[in-house]
XYZ file of C-alpha atoms in Angstrom:
687
model
C -25.880 6.061 -28.455
C -25.572 3.418 -26.142
C -23.985 3.646 -22.701
C -20.796 1.526 -21.640
C -21.734 -2.100 -20.653
C -19.449 -2.460 -18.450
C -20.180 -0.029 -15.360
C -19.162 0.063 -11.838
C -21.835 1.293 -8.905
C -20.514 2.721 -6.096
C -22.158 2.373 -2.623
C -22.991 5.867 -1.014
C -22.710 7.074 2.687
C -24.388 8.776 4.344
C -22.165 11.538 6.002
C -21.398 14.249 8.669
C -20.828 17.640 8.577
C -18.635 18.945 10.697
C -20.520 21.831 13.359
C -17.898 24.033 12.924
C -18.310 24.162 9.503
C -22.168 25.882 10.340
C -20.767 27.844 13.512
C -21.344 31.219 13.711
C -18.894 33.653 14.596
C -20.207 33.825 18.372
C -19.496 29.478 18.993
C -16.487 29.798 16.738
C -14.926 32.564 19.181
C -16.150 30.948 22.638
C -16.016 27.077 21.511
C -20.380 26.912 21.238
C -19.639 24.202 18.544
C -18.235 21.956 20.954
C -21.041 21.272 23.554
C -22.731 18.650 22.490
C -19.946 16.836 22.007
C -18.863 17.661 25.834
C -23.027 17.679 27.321
C -23.266 13.616 26.348
C -19.519 12.834 26.996
C -20.788 14.024 30.561
C -23.703 11.774 30.388
C -22.334 8.943 29.140
C -19.146 6.425 27.253
C -18.081 8.362 23.857
C -18.700 5.709 20.888
C -16.902 6.868 18.104
C -19.759 7.566 15.963
C -20.749 10.140 18.513
C -17.520 12.467 16.868
C -17.790 14.160 13.698
C -15.757 13.661 10.725
C -12.327 15.504 10.041
C -12.842 18.650 7.994
C -11.387 17.360 4.280
C -8.831 19.463 4.513
C -7.223 17.538 7.635
C -7.697 14.418 6.203
C -4.782 11.759 5.414
C -5.707 11.244 2.135
C -5.960 15.150 1.390
C -2.686 16.037 3.457
C -0.842 12.955 1.970
C -1.321 14.011 -1.692
C -0.657 17.760 -1.023
C 2.966 16.216 1.080
C 4.147 13.234 -1.031
C 4.357 15.495 -4.182
C 6.215 18.806 -2.847
C 8.409 16.449 -0.784
C 9.139 14.548 -3.876
C 10.192 17.527 -5.690
C 12.002 19.176 -2.664
C 13.646 15.964 -0.833
C 13.806 17.677 2.851
C 10.889 16.650 5.314
C 11.708 20.832 7.396
C 11.246 22.393 3.647
C 7.758 20.233 2.814
C 6.262 21.560 5.981
C 7.465 24.617 6.120
C 6.054 25.787 2.527
C 2.307 23.409 3.549
C 1.661 24.789 7.312
C 4.453 27.629 6.969
C 1.264 30.459 7.265
C -0.030 28.480 9.865
C 2.322 28.123 12.142
C 3.062 32.214 10.673
C -0.958 32.397 12.359
C -0.342 30.589 15.888
C 2.612 32.088 16.270
C 1.463 35.913 15.728
C -1.556 34.871 18.308
C 0.269 33.041 20.613
C 3.127 36.115 20.627
C 0.134 38.820 20.998
C -1.137 36.892 24.139
C 2.536 37.055 25.280
C 2.329 40.419 24.900
C -1.010 40.741 26.409
C 1.143 39.730 29.464
C 2.761 42.582 29.995
C 0.013 44.815 30.838
C -0.126 43.193 34.286
C 3.326 44.828 35.669
C 2.591 47.853 33.609
C -0.586 48.068 35.582
C 0.762 46.793 39.067
C 3.349 49.993 38.454
C 0.706 52.638 37.541
C -1.290 51.671 40.306
C 1.260 51.415 43.000
C 2.660 54.971 42.229
C -0.486 56.065 42.511
C -0.915 55.010 46.145
C 2.342 56.169 47.147
C 1.351 59.841 46.351
C -0.899 62.124 48.296
C -3.991 61.883 45.667
C -4.786 58.541 45.036
C -7.460 58.218 42.084
C -9.671 55.290 42.421
C -11.390 55.772 39.101
C -8.177 55.725 37.535
C -7.111 52.867 39.211
C -10.686 50.897 38.713
C -10.407 52.132 34.745
C -6.960 49.900 34.464
C -8.466 46.714 36.522
C -11.339 46.974 34.698
C -8.993 46.747 31.549
C -6.600 44.179 33.181
C -9.816 41.702 33.228
C -10.307 42.833 29.382
C -7.002 42.545 28.506
C -6.421 38.645 30.407
C -9.633 37.561 28.456
C -7.998 38.387 25.392
C -5.493 36.983 26.274
C -6.750 33.717 27.500
C -9.089 33.204 23.192
C -5.653 34.611 22.149
C -3.910 31.299 23.632
C -7.106 28.826 23.851
C -7.087 29.349 19.866
C -3.633 29.039 18.900
C -3.391 25.986 20.851
C -7.144 24.346 18.532
C -4.884 26.494 15.382
C -1.842 24.710 16.789
C -3.438 20.454 17.085
C -4.770 21.413 13.892
C -0.988 21.707 12.462
C -0.104 18.250 14.640
C -3.170 15.992 12.862
C -1.951 16.755 9.275
C 1.789 17.023 10.137
C 1.342 13.624 11.704
C -0.490 12.369 8.916
C 1.766 13.314 6.333
C 4.773 12.074 7.494
C 2.828 8.265 8.460
C 2.384 8.976 4.948
C 5.009 9.348 3.496
C 6.924 6.877 5.681
C 3.345 3.837 4.918
C 4.276 4.662 1.136
C 8.206 4.507 1.293
C 7.817 1.299 3.099
C 5.326 -0.809 -0.024
C 8.258 0.887 -2.144
C 11.294 -0.740 -0.904
C 13.420 -2.729 -2.818
C 13.985 -6.658 -1.315
C 17.993 -5.125 -0.472
C 16.137 -2.233 1.081
C 13.472 -4.487 3.273
C 16.481 -6.554 4.033
C 18.736 -3.625 5.386
C 15.693 -2.317 7.460
C 13.558 -4.664 10.122
C 11.085 -3.841 11.042
C 12.101 -2.628 14.849
C 13.808 0.234 12.794
C 10.868 1.075 10.981
C 8.024 0.702 14.154
C 10.600 2.878 15.636
C 10.089 5.852 12.807
C 6.328 5.773 13.786
C 6.072 5.094 17.627
C 9.161 7.531 18.373
C 10.270 9.277 15.736
C 7.108 10.875 14.312
C 5.789 11.945 18.081
C 8.909 13.657 18.576
C 8.723 15.763 15.533
C 5.002 16.306 15.720
C 5.118 17.282 19.759
C 7.984 19.799 18.068
C 5.715 21.630 15.336
C 3.393 23.069 18.640
C 7.080 24.100 19.967
C 8.310 25.586 16.842
C 7.305 29.296 17.247
C 8.966 29.048 20.551
C 12.024 29.503 18.833
C 11.386 33.321 17.904
C 8.742 33.944 20.596
C 10.812 33.230 23.914
C 14.045 35.882 22.714
C 11.724 37.942 22.537
C 9.606 37.523 25.059
C 13.080 38.636 27.473
C 13.980 41.326 24.680
C 10.780 43.034 25.681
C 11.102 42.381 29.199
C 14.768 43.643 29.718
C 13.402 46.973 27.558
C 10.621 47.245 30.729
C 13.204 46.424 33.079
C 15.344 49.019 31.492
C 12.830 52.043 31.884
C 12.193 51.356 34.986
C 15.878 50.757 37.076
C 18.058 51.819 33.908
C 21.281 50.122 33.061
C 21.287 47.926 36.361
C 19.385 45.490 33.232
C 22.729 45.178 31.175
C 24.274 43.875 34.105
C 21.518 41.219 34.556
C 21.873 40.357 30.949
C 25.328 39.660 31.857
C 24.072 37.085 33.940
C 21.214 35.742 31.460
C 24.584 35.540 28.462
C 26.502 32.923 31.129
C 22.680 31.127 31.680
C 22.197 31.013 28.129
C 26.226 29.755 27.204
C 25.254 26.875 29.897
C 22.451 25.232 28.373
C 24.317 25.402 25.216
C 27.092 22.929 26.264
C 23.749 21.324 28.339
C 22.220 20.956 24.865
C 25.230 19.951 22.742
C 25.302 17.068 25.788
C 21.816 15.930 24.980
C 22.624 15.800 21.470
C 25.296 13.750 22.008
C 23.175 11.420 24.027
C 19.972 11.454 22.405
C 22.078 10.251 19.146
C 23.673 7.273 21.130
C 20.001 6.593 22.576
C 18.729 6.225 18.879
C 20.998 3.782 17.559
C 21.068 2.016 20.753
C 16.993 1.416 20.280
C 17.477 0.332 17.275
C 20.197 -2.725 17.908
C 17.746 -3.555 20.983
C 14.436 -3.389 19.011
C 16.112 -5.750 16.162
C 17.374 -8.072 18.798
C 14.282 -8.579 20.743
C 12.459 -9.158 17.019
C 14.915 -11.904 16.544
C 14.053 -13.513 19.593
C 11.109 -13.439 18.836
C 11.093 -14.660 15.556
C 12.910 -17.079 16.977
C 11.423 -18.015 19.800
C 10.178 -21.681 19.017
C 14.404 -22.885 18.511
C 15.801 -21.118 21.022
C 12.727 -22.758 22.870
C 13.603 -25.977 21.627
C 17.518 -25.772 22.672
C 17.195 -24.083 26.506
C 19.089 -21.001 24.600
C 16.948 -18.737 27.065
C 19.576 -17.255 29.355
C 21.812 -16.225 26.638
C 19.952 -14.538 24.680
C 18.132 -12.623 28.404
C 21.803 -11.389 28.506
C 22.923 -10.425 25.231
C 18.756 -9.359 25.999
C 19.887 -7.620 29.119
C 23.168 -5.935 28.235
C 21.597 -3.893 25.100
C 18.778 -2.645 27.721
C 21.621 -1.887 30.444
C 23.521 0.136 27.921
C 20.191 1.696 27.206
C 20.038 2.735 30.759
C 23.508 4.259 31.140
C 22.696 6.442 28.036
C 19.283 7.377 29.685
C 21.558 8.246 33.218
C 23.345 10.615 30.978
C 20.965 11.846 29.195
C 18.629 12.885 33.175
C 22.401 14.743 34.275
C 22.066 16.756 31.449
C 18.300 17.420 32.087
C 18.947 17.857 35.649
C 21.908 20.719 35.102
C 19.657 22.024 31.943
C 17.303 22.306 34.600
C 18.774 23.920 37.569
C 20.772 26.147 35.130
C 16.854 27.348 34.186
C 15.580 27.815 37.477
C 18.851 29.580 38.857
C 18.948 31.923 35.684
C 16.206 34.473 36.769
C 17.389 33.931 40.906
C 20.616 35.166 40.388
C 19.614 38.398 37.998
C 17.302 39.496 40.229
C 19.875 39.140 42.905
C 22.455 40.649 40.799
C 20.476 43.446 39.074
C 19.071 45.020 42.758
C 22.078 44.822 44.223
C 23.617 47.287 41.365
C 21.050 49.150 41.356
C 21.078 50.047 44.990
C 25.159 49.991 45.222
C 26.629 50.669 42.485
C 23.800 53.587 40.677
C 23.078 54.396 44.651
C 18.879 54.905 43.908
C 16.108 54.120 46.132
C 14.254 51.204 45.271
C 10.201 52.446 45.762
C 8.176 49.938 46.548
C 6.056 50.187 42.551
C 10.143 49.938 41.282
C 10.052 46.559 43.072
C 7.301 45.382 43.249
C 6.885 46.264 39.273
C 10.911 44.486 37.954
C 9.740 41.087 40.521
C 6.505 40.818 38.487
C 9.201 41.146 35.509
C 11.547 39.266 36.638
C 9.244 36.622 37.578
C 7.828 36.657 33.752
C 11.923 35.240 32.804
C 11.299 32.352 34.620
C 9.056 30.963 32.189
C 10.777 31.870 28.921
C 14.393 30.863 29.827
C 12.844 27.444 32.130
C 10.142 26.787 28.551
C 13.750 27.816 26.679
C 15.859 25.069 27.793
C 13.635 22.381 27.114
C 12.593 23.930 23.472
C 16.491 23.545 22.586
C 15.745 20.131 23.894
C 13.384 19.076 21.889
C 14.479 20.612 18.563
C 17.489 18.614 18.858
C 15.699 15.473 19.096
C 13.443 16.489 16.332
C 16.723 17.189 13.839
C 17.862 13.572 15.232
C 14.545 11.622 14.084
C 14.780 14.328 11.104
C 17.449 12.699 10.006
C 16.455 9.232 10.657
C 13.662 9.886 8.700
C 15.326 11.514 5.471
C 18.162 7.689 6.096
C 15.044 5.531 5.443
C 13.749 8.458 2.527
C 16.351 7.614 0.965
C 16.692 4.526 0.150
C 16.614 2.751 -2.871
C 12.792 1.792 -4.027
C 11.048 -0.615 -6.793
C 11.379 0.413 -10.165
C 7.754 1.583 -10.836
C 6.859 -0.193 -13.822
C 7.410 -4.031 -12.219
C 3.829 -4.167 -13.064
C 2.122 -2.587 -15.698
C -1.240 -1.275 -15.791
C -3.784 -0.406 -18.348
C -2.819 3.687 -17.384
C 1.065 2.711 -17.895
C 0.750 0.106 -20.508
C 1.282 1.283 -24.165
C -1.766 1.691 -26.495
C -0.768 -1.540 -28.432
C -0.320 -4.051 -26.103
C -2.966 -2.960 -24.307
C -5.653 -3.247 -27.166
C -4.396 -6.706 -27.748
C -5.002 -8.237 -24.113
C -8.160 -6.458 -24.785
C -9.202 -8.462 -27.726
C -8.009 -11.687 -26.146
C -9.665 -10.574 -22.198
C -6.272 -10.653 -20.820
C -6.363 -9.498 -17.490
C -3.343 -11.262 -15.643
C 0.139 -11.670 -18.512
C 3.583 -12.744 -18.272
C 5.736 -11.801 -21.274
C 9.350 -13.379 -21.718
C 9.516 -11.990 -17.980
C 13.100 -12.660 -16.166
C 11.844 -12.361 -11.955
C 14.025 -12.710 -8.815
C 14.446 -11.504 -4.955
C 17.237 -9.871 -5.727
C 20.171 -8.747 -8.436
C 22.570 -12.006 -7.657
C 20.345 -14.902 -8.624
C 16.913 -14.776 -10.542
C 14.865 -17.203 -9.806
C 12.484 -17.711 -12.494
C 13.558 -17.356 -16.255
C 11.457 -15.749 -19.441
C 8.289 -16.458 -17.829
C 5.032 -16.802 -20.787
C 1.626 -16.444 -19.296
C -1.858 -15.322 -20.359
C -4.833 -15.274 -18.029
C -7.447 -14.502 -19.500
C -11.178 -12.614 -17.020
C -13.193 -14.841 -15.462
C -10.609 -18.092 -14.753
C -10.485 -20.010 -12.396
C -6.337 -20.891 -11.972
C -4.612 -23.404 -9.731
C -1.292 -22.883 -9.149
C 0.456 -25.890 -7.739
C 3.824 -27.743 -7.267
C 5.958 -28.889 -4.397
C 7.745 -26.838 -0.963
C 10.046 -24.041 -1.829
C 9.221 -24.275 -5.575
C 8.476 -20.601 -5.628
C 4.335 -20.397 -5.806
C 4.087 -17.491 -3.514
C 6.827 -15.503 -5.136
C 5.477 -16.049 -8.422
C 2.075 -14.495 -6.428
C 4.591 -11.661 -5.317
C 5.485 -11.479 -8.641
C 2.252 -10.092 -9.716
C 2.017 -7.197 -6.868
C 5.106 -5.965 -7.646
C 7.052 -6.962 -4.772
C 9.937 -8.944 -6.860
C 12.670 -7.274 -9.005
C 11.972 -7.591 -12.224
C 15.218 -7.948 -14.869
C 13.802 -8.435 -18.046
C 10.242 -8.729 -20.237
C 6.964 -7.265 -18.240
C 4.321 -7.835 -16.107
C 0.285 -6.786 -16.489
C -2.117 -6.723 -14.857
C -5.458 -5.207 -15.860
C -7.664 -5.126 -12.779
C -7.997 -4.280 -8.921
C -6.283 -6.818 -7.060
C -7.420 -8.563 -3.317
C -4.366 -10.681 -1.586
C -4.288 -13.533 0.599
C -1.316 -14.360 2.355
C 0.180 -17.849 3.530
C -0.536 -16.487 6.943
C -3.800 -14.872 7.759
C -3.931 -11.802 8.291
C -6.111 -10.621 11.201
C -6.922 -6.596 12.806
C -7.694 -6.134 16.562
C -11.138 -5.334 15.436
C -14.818 -7.061 15.048
C -15.036 -9.934 12.639
C -17.629 -7.775 11.009
C -14.656 -4.711 10.526
C -11.592 -7.261 9.716
C -14.578 -8.156 7.182
C -15.713 -5.004 6.329
C -11.784 -3.403 5.975
C -13.343 -0.224 6.149
C -16.678 -0.835 3.189
C -19.996 0.200 3.209
C -21.888 -2.374 4.782
C -23.768 -4.088 2.480
C -26.482 -6.396 4.013
C -26.994 -8.880 1.343
C -23.431 -9.042 -0.319
C -21.613 -9.730 3.834
C -24.886 -12.693 4.323
C -23.431 -14.196 0.605
C -20.192 -13.599 1.092
C -20.399 -15.028 4.934
C -21.913 -17.794 3.419
C -19.587 -19.061 1.021
C -16.683 -18.373 3.383
C -17.953 -20.807 5.280
C -18.247 -18.518 8.080
C -22.144 -18.634 9.326
C -21.586 -21.961 11.931
C -19.089 -20.298 13.483
C -20.544 -17.190 13.942
C -23.557 -18.713 15.879
C -20.642 -20.264 18.168
C -19.407 -16.667 18.674
C -20.906 -14.805 22.065
C -21.592 -11.391 19.894
C -22.185 -12.733 16.396
C -19.745 -10.835 14.346
C -19.598 -8.504 16.542
C -17.316 -10.255 18.371
C -13.720 -9.026 18.597
C -10.531 -10.647 17.404
C -6.912 -10.775 17.532
C -4.911 -9.555 20.374
C -7.552 -7.615 22.382
C -10.286 -9.639 21.585
C -11.004 -13.997 21.787
C -8.502 -16.217 20.222
C -9.146 -18.241 16.138
C -8.122 -20.561 14.643
C -5.963 -20.966 11.857
C -9.226 -22.523 9.731
C -11.415 -19.528 11.036
C -8.775 -16.319 10.338
C -8.303 -18.028 7.113
C -11.821 -17.881 6.373
C -12.058 -14.524 8.161
C -9.240 -13.096 5.120
C -10.575 -14.926 2.534
C -14.223 -13.616 3.742
C -12.783 -9.979 3.486
C -10.726 -10.443 -0.218
C -14.469 -11.552 -1.716
C -15.864 -8.660 0.070
C -13.372 -6.469 -1.527
C -15.174 -7.210 -5.086
C -11.287 -6.985 -6.737
C -10.975 -7.871 -10.070
C -8.584 -10.897 -9.299
C -7.564 -12.017 -6.670
C -4.338 -14.256 -6.385
C -5.056 -16.773 -2.967
C -1.587 -18.326 -1.506
C -3.225 -21.657 0.202
C -6.785 -19.885 1.876
C -7.868 -23.768 2.390
C -4.356 -25.135 3.808
C -5.882 -24.707 7.681
C -8.657 -25.861 7.414
C -10.741 -29.768 6.875
C -11.299 -31.975 3.266
C -15.438 -30.715 4.488
C -15.088 -27.270 5.049
C -12.448 -27.616 2.002
C -15.175 -28.478 -0.325
C -18.300 -26.537 0.503
C -15.495 -22.996 0.086
C -14.904 -24.120 -3.689
C -18.427 -25.116 -3.920
C -19.795 -21.803 -3.080
C -16.906 -20.403 -3.323
C -14.548 -20.076 -6.086
C -17.373 -21.856 -8.451
C -20.070 -19.792 -7.307
C -19.593 -16.458 -5.700
C -16.448 -15.803 -7.468
C -17.698 -17.284 -10.746
C -17.200 -13.862 -12.073
C -14.159 -12.647 -10.729
C -10.184 -13.671 -12.208
C -9.262 -16.089 -9.412
C -5.352 -17.399 -9.072
C -5.999 -20.117 -5.688
C -2.002 -21.921 -4.567
C -2.682 -25.128 -2.959
C -1.629 -28.823 -2.609
C -5.278 -29.605 -2.240
C -4.706 -33.194 -5.508
C -8.572 -33.272 -5.365
C -8.291 -28.785 -6.732
C -6.364 -29.701 -9.068
C -7.558 -32.653 -10.224
C -10.992 -30.887 -10.156
C -12.874 -30.921 -14.318
C -14.893 -27.431 -12.368
C -11.450 -24.618 -13.001
C -10.176 -23.587 -15.616
C -6.813 -24.206 -15.535
C -4.284 -25.673 -14.042
C -0.481 -24.348 -13.670
C 2.911 -26.117 -12.044
C 6.194 -24.483 -10.721
C 8.440 -26.915 -11.097
C 12.542 -26.180 -11.550
C 11.830 -21.705 -12.309
C 9.455 -22.595 -15.171
C 6.107 -23.754 -14.896
C 3.859 -25.846 -16.509
C 0.019 -24.620 -18.031
C -2.160 -27.636 -18.030
C -4.114 -25.640 -21.226
C -7.854 -25.086 -20.866
C -9.787 -28.490 -18.650
C -13.984 -26.772 -17.879
C -16.151 -28.993 -18.265
C -19.031 -27.296 -15.705
C -19.574 -23.996 -17.219
C -22.672 -25.041 -16.965
C -23.349 -25.880 -13.351
C -25.529 -23.704 -11.378
C -23.349 -22.211 -8.829
C -25.026 -22.925 -4.922
C -24.225 -19.025 -4.640
C -25.314 -16.215 -6.479
C -21.676 -14.831 -8.039
C -20.714 -11.077 -7.691
C -20.910 -9.149 -10.776
C -18.560 -8.764 -12.721
C -16.780 -4.952 -12.803
C -15.720 -2.685 -15.162
C -13.206 -3.785 -18.535
C -10.559 -1.703 -18.229
C -10.796 -0.815 -22.515
C -14.387 0.099 -22.623
C -16.732 0.814 -25.767
C -20.734 1.945 -26.625
C -20.870 -0.676 -28.478
C -18.729 -3.099 -28.880
C -16.679 -5.465 -26.102
C -13.365 -4.269 -27.560
C -13.581 -0.795 -28.536
C -11.840 0.797 -31.709
C -10.908 3.761 -30.465
C -10.752 2.494 -26.228
C -10.878 5.106 -23.214
C -8.343 3.617 -20.426
C -10.228 3.872 -16.867
C -8.353 5.346 -14.353
C -6.126 2.856 -12.209
C -5.053 4.908 -9.348
C -2.213 3.766 -7.155
C -3.923 4.987 -3.769
C -2.347 3.487 -0.471
C -4.213 5.910 2.284
C -6.769 2.764 3.557
C -4.168 -0.083 3.803
C -3.141 -0.768 7.174
C 0.369 -3.458 6.676
C 3.636 -1.530 6.145
C 5.250 -4.320 4.326
C 2.392 -5.508 0.846
C 2.808 -2.719 -2.050
C 1.131 -3.457 -5.535
C 0.248 -1.163 -8.210
C -2.978 -1.566 -7.910
C -5.919 0.937 -5.735
C -4.669 0.747 -1.714
C -8.393 -0.899 -1.058
C -7.958 -4.291 -2.625
C -4.611 -4.934 -0.333
C -6.139 -7.580 2.660
C -2.481 -8.988 3.926
C 0.657 -8.339 4.919
C 3.214 -10.224 2.030
C 5.489 -13.172 3.702
C 8.374 -13.196 1.119
C 8.515 -17.327 1.581
C 7.823 -19.101 -1.081
C 6.257 -22.980 -0.491
């Protein structure tokens, strides 16, 4: 029996193990496994390659695959976090509680030693034993506190990854109407402001029950020491807690108002920068500046209110233990008529000082909890927004078996069958479109400005609303948007986009995209950093780097929206002959262009004209099939139906075309294909 004719070969990258996985008990207990990295950091500046890879259980992909299904079932972020990380939080809380209990050993030792000194027979050996035991308990408490802090930070990593993954997936699935109601600034606030708020509170979550328990234990020890006078102090504590609740309520109202004002201001800022050219041309700077200043002034007034509430809360928190101490001692001496000995005095002062931290911390914890709840509500409001239908674009795993066999028989990788699509449900942009594109075809899409060429590309990505018919895409997709998208990384990192570096393939892509000469002009070649933090690139250079990224992806289908519009005729001809007719010869390419030379070329397979909501297919015109490519083509990848002996199987087996967005970095694009095959954020603007 022969093996499959078409196979994909993945490049395995060398992996490093986390030293904690191989550390012994002593090294784990005292963090010896971290010493090599700390020593290296003391000798020189650390490089990203020096840091170990994350352990599998802490990686975003693993956490996201666990978190998203659990959230889909419960529809509650808080419940999902508790169900996945609850046991870890409990372990951290128990370690923190043991550290708190260990802290009470100090007042006990103090009382025993001072009491022993007050007697005629001072036992030195017993006192030394108490001091030695106190040192041992302090060391144990330090280890518990350190390990609990480390475990809490690991939970932070997981919670951050889970929430970012969830928001990112949701942003990809929003329908057109939801995208219009939710601005980029509002979504950015969820990532930059709300997630850190929730994550920070997750590290303090256990303090909600540890701090009250710490107060109770302190009061019990005080009662054993000074009797019912402790309850007088407890009454003052209740008054202080009531004051804390009032300040917490004020903080909640103020923070809710602040988040709304922030969203309004960010929306206004985005609008101003989006239309900055028009504003400059019409000399409207002062008017829009006043609008922004008004929004910022309202925000500052709310911040002032928050600072006032915070000040009141801190004042109450610091004043509370002092008032408790004075009232309790006065009651003990004046009403109970008891003698205040040195042992009782110093021990009670020590215990009352231990009350200061819970009082101060509890007011902050309450504020953090309130801010976290506000952030969770904002997250849920976003996550409850309408999504695009999951069947907008069919793939080999979601289409019917009979239809799949029909497409496979004719080697069809893109098909539109009686499709009606639009950006919303008010008016369809295209009605009853029918189109089939075979594997390996070079198809040119052209038409007048505004006819909908970009919208047609968006439909293949699943970005438009589908009202009728079906869209099928049978392969991994790479997308080049009208506006080239560049990361703040080196040129090589922009092209690789997280994929393994293959020198031969990389050089072929560089040559095919006419970047060889440009790289020689950069100070560090392809290691030159570009973007906002690096050197500025021309529009043509950005376009060619984005095109190189799409080519290096080795995707099956490349949807290229005007990649040649920013380059001159000479470079355009070089890219067309080397890249489209050479490197991508075995790929399916949908090329949007206005170039009459390319549209009239005999070397393309077909042209599709978009006009008046319809598409006009020229039919096959390629007369250059036998021309030798100038650059060795990239190999064709696995077909979606494979068989041992025939190109099209009688009993086919489906290849798993997963929808994993874990590596996607743009929050405005979605596709039914794999995330690693998306390369630039989609723009809804049509030609």
